[in-house]
Amino acid sequence: MTATLPAPSLKGQWIDDWRPEDRSFWERTGAAIARRNLIFSITSEHIGFSVWSLWSVLVLFLGPEYGIDPAGKFLLTAVPTLVGAALRIPYSFAVARFGGRNWTVFSASLLLVPAVLAAFLIRPGVDFSTLLIIAAVAGVGGGNFASSMTNINAYYPDRLKGWALGINAGGGNLGVAAVQLVGLFVLAVFGAGHPGIVAGIYIPLIVLAALGSALYMDNLTQARNEKHGMRDAVREPHTWVMSMLYIGTFGSFIGFGFAFGQVLQVQFADVFSTPVKAAYLTFLGPLLGSLIRPVGGALADRLGGARVTFYNFIAMAVGASIVLLAAQMRSLPLYIVGFIALFVFSGVGNGSTYKMIPAIFKRKHPGDDHEARRLSGAVIGIAGAIGAFGGVLVNLAFRQSFLTTKEADAAYLGFIAFYALCVLVTWAVYLRPATTRV
């Protein structure tokens, strides 16, 4: 019997009949609709990441005339990271409550607030508390990842979710590198006296993203928040183990992405005497970390997520050790090698840890695919929020280290110790012979 196809979806309307697991439906109707929604979801999420990361660039413009020391600048980058992390859980619920298209339009439009504030209010003489408020508002961009991933997850069949979510996440992560390239352009063309131009460039892009989402995205009536999913996930020990591991991977990626430019200017002030000199390098790490994220997922598919994550944390500890050694030797080339390694391996780890979560619950609930999906979906939401909080810890570690010792060595030692702890936890919970490997 031929499957009944749904009536053509009107743009911006609700789709009542959505059956991605039905191959006939998918090939004739679903794939094109899902692809269209994926494209505009990535666009809005990418700009959201750029706005979230805006202050990793803007602090490079805050010269002596602003009267802000390095510790204050690290606080300005930590605040939006914290707000974005906190918003990820409510944003993940919003898709089912309001519809994927509707929420994407709203969340994209909301990015205008931090962009407009930064474009017109940052100038010498502004007090630090005002800058903190503007930075905090930029945190709304951090929530877009959670709602975008939740939305796209509902569109794709299980056999294609890994690919779709990997493309969606990677496209969003590239927003960190993109805003740093915009900052480099502004510094090179207009100079350090015009920070507002960086945010101003994003204002028309935000409008176009919101308009595109309104015209070309859809809502799915079947998208729903699983009953008691979050409550049950909170009680699940694997939730907290995976959240810790995601702090080490995504927390490192976003934290270093926010902090890298500042650290270069402080640690190698003689080389990076102007913001534009630091900006030439700041985009490289986030770019490589974003591009390689799908590789981590692919390796996890082939070798096992826990195994990839285990060796990846060893590599991250080595990378942090290289950075520490280079800082003590004042070796800029070695320093850059170590930091690029941290970005690359944090990207690989982002992919492998996300792949571990559904594998864990599939093994824990064999034969009950619904229960496995219900719990893994909720755990991904929690781990994503807590992992983003790791970016706050990175910036606070740098801030405290510079406040206490005028150097970043204490922060690097802390990172090495944390990665070593992640190695031990991954082995003890998921790799030692007595455990079920994932």
XYZ file of C-alpha atoms in Angstrom:
438
model
C 0.000 0.000 0.000
C 1.410 3.387 -0.969
C 2.079 5.695 1.956
C -0.106 8.792 2.044
C 1.992 11.874 1.454
C 1.251 15.068 3.358
C -0.152 18.121 1.695
C 2.587 20.492 0.558
C 3.901 22.519 3.461
C 3.205 26.226 3.317
C 6.326 28.178 4.244
C 6.188 29.238 7.841
C 3.261 26.904 8.610
C 3.021 23.833 10.823
C 3.672 20.388 9.308
C 1.264 17.838 10.796
C 2.508 14.699 9.031
C 6.240 14.068 9.424
C 7.616 10.533 8.995
C 11.382 10.692 8.392
C 11.870 6.961 9.109
C 9.502 6.129 6.222
C 11.982 5.915 3.320
C 9.310 6.589 0.682
C 8.158 9.707 2.501
C 11.750 10.804 3.082
C 12.875 10.462 -0.518
C 9.788 12.064 -2.076
C 9.019 14.805 0.444
C 10.989 14.844 3.673
C 14.611 15.220 2.532
C 14.074 18.503 0.671
C 12.134 20.050 3.570
C 14.698 18.889 6.139
C 17.586 20.216 4.029
C 15.924 23.621 3.688
C 15.377 23.860 7.440
C 18.942 22.704 8.098
C 20.403 25.460 5.897
C 18.545 28.259 7.652
C 19.074 26.697 11.065
C 22.844 26.679 10.476
C 22.719 30.291 9.293
C 21.002 31.551 12.436
C 23.085 29.346 14.736
C 26.308 30.497 13.049
C 25.430 34.155 13.634
C 24.393 33.273 17.192
C 27.853 31.846 17.874
C 29.423 34.977 16.380
C 27.400 37.254 18.649
C 28.154 35.015 21.635
C 31.872 35.260 20.802
C 31.729 38.979 20.020
C 33.579 39.953 23.154
C 36.538 37.729 22.349
C 37.144 40.345 19.634
C 35.886 43.511 21.307
C 38.319 43.210 24.231
C 41.169 43.595 21.714
C 39.831 47.102 20.994
C 39.806 48.144 24.660
C 43.126 49.982 24.834
C 44.656 51.967 27.716
C 42.076 54.742 27.314
C 39.415 52.346 28.672
C 41.373 51.694 31.880
C 40.671 47.944 31.983
C 43.378 45.520 33.112
C 43.751 41.925 31.779
C 41.738 40.496 34.689
C 38.848 42.808 33.814
C 38.987 41.768 30.165
C 38.829 38.095 31.080
C 35.730 38.883 33.143
C 34.157 40.558 30.112
C 34.612 37.347 28.118
C 33.504 35.071 30.975
C 30.138 36.793 31.486
C 28.604 36.091 28.046
C 29.900 32.528 28.260
C 28.063 32.073 31.571
C 24.804 33.577 30.296
C 24.932 31.485 27.121
C 25.515 28.307 29.112
C 22.560 29.060 31.394
C 20.236 29.680 28.439
C 20.948 26.396 26.683
C 18.477 24.309 28.704
C 15.439 26.628 28.337
C 16.291 27.139 24.660
C 16.252 23.371 24.109
C 12.675 23.223 25.493
C 11.482 26.209 23.472
C 11.432 24.392 20.123
C 8.710 21.963 21.182
C 6.793 24.717 22.977
C 6.782 27.353 20.232
C 7.852 25.534 17.054
C 11.272 25.329 15.429
C 10.623 28.001 12.820
C 8.947 30.377 15.279
C 11.693 30.043 17.874
C 14.462 30.430 15.301
C 12.900 33.681 14.081
C 12.593 34.968 17.652
C 16.047 33.863 18.842
C 17.705 35.238 15.701
C 15.903 38.567 16.071
C 16.944 38.747 19.725
C 20.582 38.909 18.589
C 19.888 42.472 17.457
C 19.879 43.630 21.080
C 23.526 42.838 21.926
C 24.656 43.832 18.422
C 23.010 47.265 18.604
C 24.215 47.907 22.172
C 27.797 47.016 21.271
C 27.655 49.010 18.033
C 26.653 52.284 19.679
C 27.669 52.245 23.358
C 31.314 51.130 23.416
C 33.589 54.162 23.553
C 36.318 55.541 25.868
C 34.835 56.774 29.129
C 32.092 54.158 29.379
C 32.094 52.617 32.844
C 33.023 48.992 33.384
C 29.607 47.998 34.746
C 27.976 49.131 31.496
C 30.431 47.036 29.500
C 29.624 44.038 31.718
C 25.906 44.448 31.017
C 26.476 44.707 27.254
C 28.700 41.632 27.403
C 26.115 39.698 29.412
C 23.383 40.445 26.866
C 25.606 38.916 24.150
C 25.139 35.622 25.984
C 21.769 35.153 24.243
C 23.753 33.921 21.236
C 24.946 30.931 23.253
C 21.455 29.501 23.595
C 20.912 29.252 19.842
C 23.032 26.099 19.610
C 20.724 24.129 21.914
C 17.498 25.092 20.152
C 19.042 24.571 16.720
C 20.285 21.069 17.577
C 16.927 20.122 19.124
C 15.075 21.379 16.069
C 17.239 19.630 13.471
C 17.224 16.404 15.497
C 13.456 16.174 14.923
C 13.746 16.516 11.138
C 16.181 13.721 10.329
C 15.861 9.913 10.479
C 18.093 8.055 12.914
C 20.397 6.862 10.138
C 21.210 10.484 9.180
C 21.098 12.248 12.552
C 24.848 11.994 13.129
C 25.631 13.639 9.809
C 22.960 16.332 10.140
C 23.797 17.226 13.736
C 27.520 17.231 12.951
C 27.041 19.642 10.047
C 24.706 21.781 12.133
C 27.111 21.938 15.086
C 30.190 22.530 12.953
C 28.493 25.303 10.995
C 27.553 26.993 14.242
C 31.008 26.603 15.798
C 32.510 28.334 12.749
C 30.815 31.502 13.957
C 33.608 31.842 16.539
C 36.258 32.001 13.822
C 34.062 34.173 11.587
C 33.627 36.983 14.117
C 37.374 36.997 14.743
C 37.982 37.393 11.005
C 35.506 40.280 11.019
C 37.454 41.789 13.914
C 40.711 41.386 12.000
C 39.161 43.160 8.996
C 37.945 46.074 11.116
C 41.272 46.412 12.926
C 43.220 46.345 9.664
C 40.960 48.773 7.780
C 39.533 51.096 10.426
C 41.885 50.679 13.385
C 41.354 49.898 17.063
C 39.328 53.044 17.664
C 36.152 51.656 16.091
C 34.925 48.571 18.002
C 31.303 49.337 17.168
C 31.866 48.512 13.505
C 32.418 44.823 14.377
C 28.978 44.560 15.958
C 27.464 46.853 13.330
C 28.453 44.487 10.520
C 26.276 41.802 12.112
C 23.112 43.916 12.331
C 22.016 43.439 8.680
C 23.157 39.797 8.776
C 20.915 39.163 11.779
C 17.964 40.768 9.997
C 18.542 38.598 6.916
C 18.851 35.432 9.038
C 15.601 36.154 10.876
C 13.824 36.995 7.619
C 15.107 33.832 5.911
C 13.955 31.719 8.860
C 10.496 33.308 8.746
C 10.127 32.683 5.015
C 11.693 29.267 4.551
C 11.566 27.280 7.808
C 8.749 25.149 9.201
C 7.319 23.983 12.515
C 6.686 20.303 13.292
C 3.594 19.532 15.344
C 5.105 16.203 16.419
C 8.107 17.884 18.064
C 7.598 17.579 21.790
C 9.485 17.560 25.039
C 9.645 13.984 26.306
C 7.660 13.555 29.509
C 9.930 13.583 32.567
C 12.965 13.328 30.263
C 14.937 16.038 32.025
C 13.924 14.818 35.483
C 15.033 11.270 34.722
C 18.244 12.461 33.079
C 19.213 14.436 36.192
C 18.973 11.204 38.210
C 21.162 9.326 35.728
C 24.858 9.094 36.809
C 26.021 9.033 33.173
C 24.585 12.543 32.779
C 27.134 13.986 35.167
C 30.035 11.926 33.873
C 29.382 13.034 30.298
C 28.827 16.632 31.409
C 32.260 16.606 33.020
C 33.847 15.218 29.853
C 32.054 17.825 27.739
C 33.429 20.572 29.992
C 36.852 19.316 28.962
C 36.068 19.329 25.232
C 33.519 22.009 24.334
C 34.355 24.073 27.423
C 37.961 24.172 26.270
C 36.975 25.064 22.705
C 34.736 27.992 23.594
C 36.876 29.120 26.542
C 40.114 29.211 24.552
C 38.250 30.801 21.641
C 37.250 33.683 23.910
C 40.615 33.982 25.648
C 43.272 33.279 22.998
C 43.669 36.837 21.713
C 43.956 38.303 25.199
C 46.462 35.680 26.322
C 48.678 36.386 23.307
C 48.670 40.110 24.069
C 49.543 39.577 27.718
C 52.055 36.721 27.421
C 53.861 38.087 24.348
C 53.240 41.811 24.653
C 56.462 42.635 22.803
C 55.334 40.700 19.699
C 51.622 41.534 19.819
C 51.987 45.224 20.626
C 48.821 46.101 18.676
C 45.430 44.355 18.573
C 45.646 43.708 14.838
C 48.806 41.635 15.312
C 46.988 39.339 17.756
C 43.908 39.200 15.520
C 45.965 37.666 12.713
C 46.167 34.470 14.793
C 43.046 34.355 16.962
C 40.716 32.962 14.280
C 42.960 30.038 13.317
C 42.352 27.821 16.363
C 38.527 28.114 16.405
C 38.471 27.581 12.633
C 40.416 24.317 12.821
C 38.512 23.147 15.901
C 35.175 23.711 14.144
C 36.175 22.048 10.883
C 37.526 18.937 12.593
C 34.517 18.355 14.865
C 32.817 15.938 12.394
C 36.081 13.952 12.272
C 35.716 13.222 15.980
C 32.247 11.821 15.362
C 33.436 9.719 12.421
C 36.346 8.304 14.444
C 33.940 7.494 17.274
C 31.707 5.598 14.852
C 34.665 3.532 13.690
C 36.722 3.053 16.862
C 34.257 3.683 19.685
C 33.456 7.002 21.325
C 35.071 6.215 24.664
C 38.346 5.088 23.091
C 38.599 8.232 20.951
C 37.703 10.437 23.923
C 40.271 8.690 26.150
C 43.191 9.209 23.780
C 41.950 12.658 22.869
C 42.178 13.845 26.484
C 45.744 12.493 26.648
C 46.510 14.590 23.563
C 44.879 17.650 25.150
C 47.005 17.214 28.287
C 50.098 17.043 26.076
C 48.968 20.173 24.230
C 48.474 22.078 27.484
C 51.910 20.897 28.660
C 53.469 22.258 25.460
C 51.748 25.600 26.061
C 53.061 25.690 29.646
C 56.602 24.870 28.514
C 56.452 27.462 25.736
C 55.214 30.137 28.143
C 58.134 29.468 30.474
C 60.611 29.451 27.572
C 58.973 32.521 25.978
C 58.847 30.553 22.721
C 56.063 31.948 20.545
C 56.254 29.260 17.807
C 55.996 26.444 20.375
C 53.229 28.334 22.158
C 51.158 28.595 18.994
C 51.724 24.897 18.203
C 50.472 23.938 21.663
C 47.391 26.147 21.480
C 46.470 25.011 17.965
C 46.738 21.417 19.217
C 44.340 22.275 22.047
C 41.818 23.710 19.600
C 42.108 20.762 17.216
C 41.745 18.107 19.908
C 38.924 19.977 21.634
C 37.118 19.841 18.270
C 37.743 16.103 17.925
C 36.535 15.604 21.497
C 33.362 17.600 20.846
C 32.421 15.069 18.183
C 33.429 11.935 20.087
C 31.752 12.842 23.391
C 28.455 13.686 21.669
C 28.594 10.306 19.922
C 29.106 8.543 23.262
C 25.788 9.671 24.750
C 23.312 7.812 22.483
C 25.624 4.766 22.501
C 25.584 4.671 26.305
C 21.791 4.599 26.536
C 21.350 2.242 23.602
C 23.465 -0.300 25.479
C 21.771 0.446 28.770
C 18.272 -0.043 27.314
C 18.658 -2.751 24.642
C 15.531 -3.242 22.585
C 13.874 -0.079 23.901
C 14.838 2.528 21.323
C 12.307 5.077 22.578
C 13.696 5.036 26.113
C 17.250 5.275 24.792
C 16.349 8.278 22.616
C 14.322 9.914 25.406
C 17.204 9.815 27.872
C 19.996 10.563 25.412
C 18.136 13.626 24.112
C 17.759 15.019 27.622
C 21.355 14.213 28.557
C 22.647 15.952 25.424
C 20.763 19.081 26.500
C 22.172 19.026 30.029
C 25.721 18.165 28.945
C 25.631 20.907 26.307
C 24.716 23.504 28.917
C 27.247 22.344 31.505
C 29.933 21.936 28.850
C 29.468 25.549 27.802
C 29.963 26.524 31.452
C 33.473 25.124 31.057
C 34.229 28.170 28.915
C 33.525 30.313 31.964
C 35.960 28.249 34.027
C 38.706 28.679 31.407
C 38.382 32.459 31.440
C 38.145 32.619 35.234
C 41.243 30.420 35.501
C 43.191 32.819 33.298
C 41.830 35.806 35.213
C 42.780 34.416 38.617
C 46.209 33.300 37.411
C 47.055 36.749 36.039
C 45.653 38.462 39.153
C 47.728 36.284 41.478
C 51.002 35.737 39.651
C 50.903 38.031 36.566
C 51.425 34.844 34.528
C 49.111 32.159 33.111
C 51.178 29.172 34.312
C 48.788 28.316 37.137
C 45.891 28.181 34.659
C 47.814 25.810 32.371
C 48.607 23.518 35.299
C 44.917 23.480 36.161
C 43.998 22.508 32.597
C 46.561 19.681 32.575
C 45.228 18.335 35.868
C 41.631 18.452 34.629
C 42.448 16.660 31.366
C 44.304 13.985 33.347
C 41.209 13.560 35.526
C 39.071 13.181 32.381
C 41.442 10.474 31.124
C 41.031 8.528 34.368
C 37.248 8.951 34.474
C 36.809 7.874 30.846
C 38.866 4.742 31.460
C 37.237 3.891 34.798
C 33.634 4.336 33.643
C 33.713 3.312 29.985
C 36.905 1.434 29.080
C 38.165 -0.802 31.896
C 37.388 -4.512 31.399
C 34.553 -4.615 33.946
C 32.544 -1.944 32.056
C 30.388 -2.065 28.955
C 32.358 -0.215 26.301
C 30.745 2.496 24.167
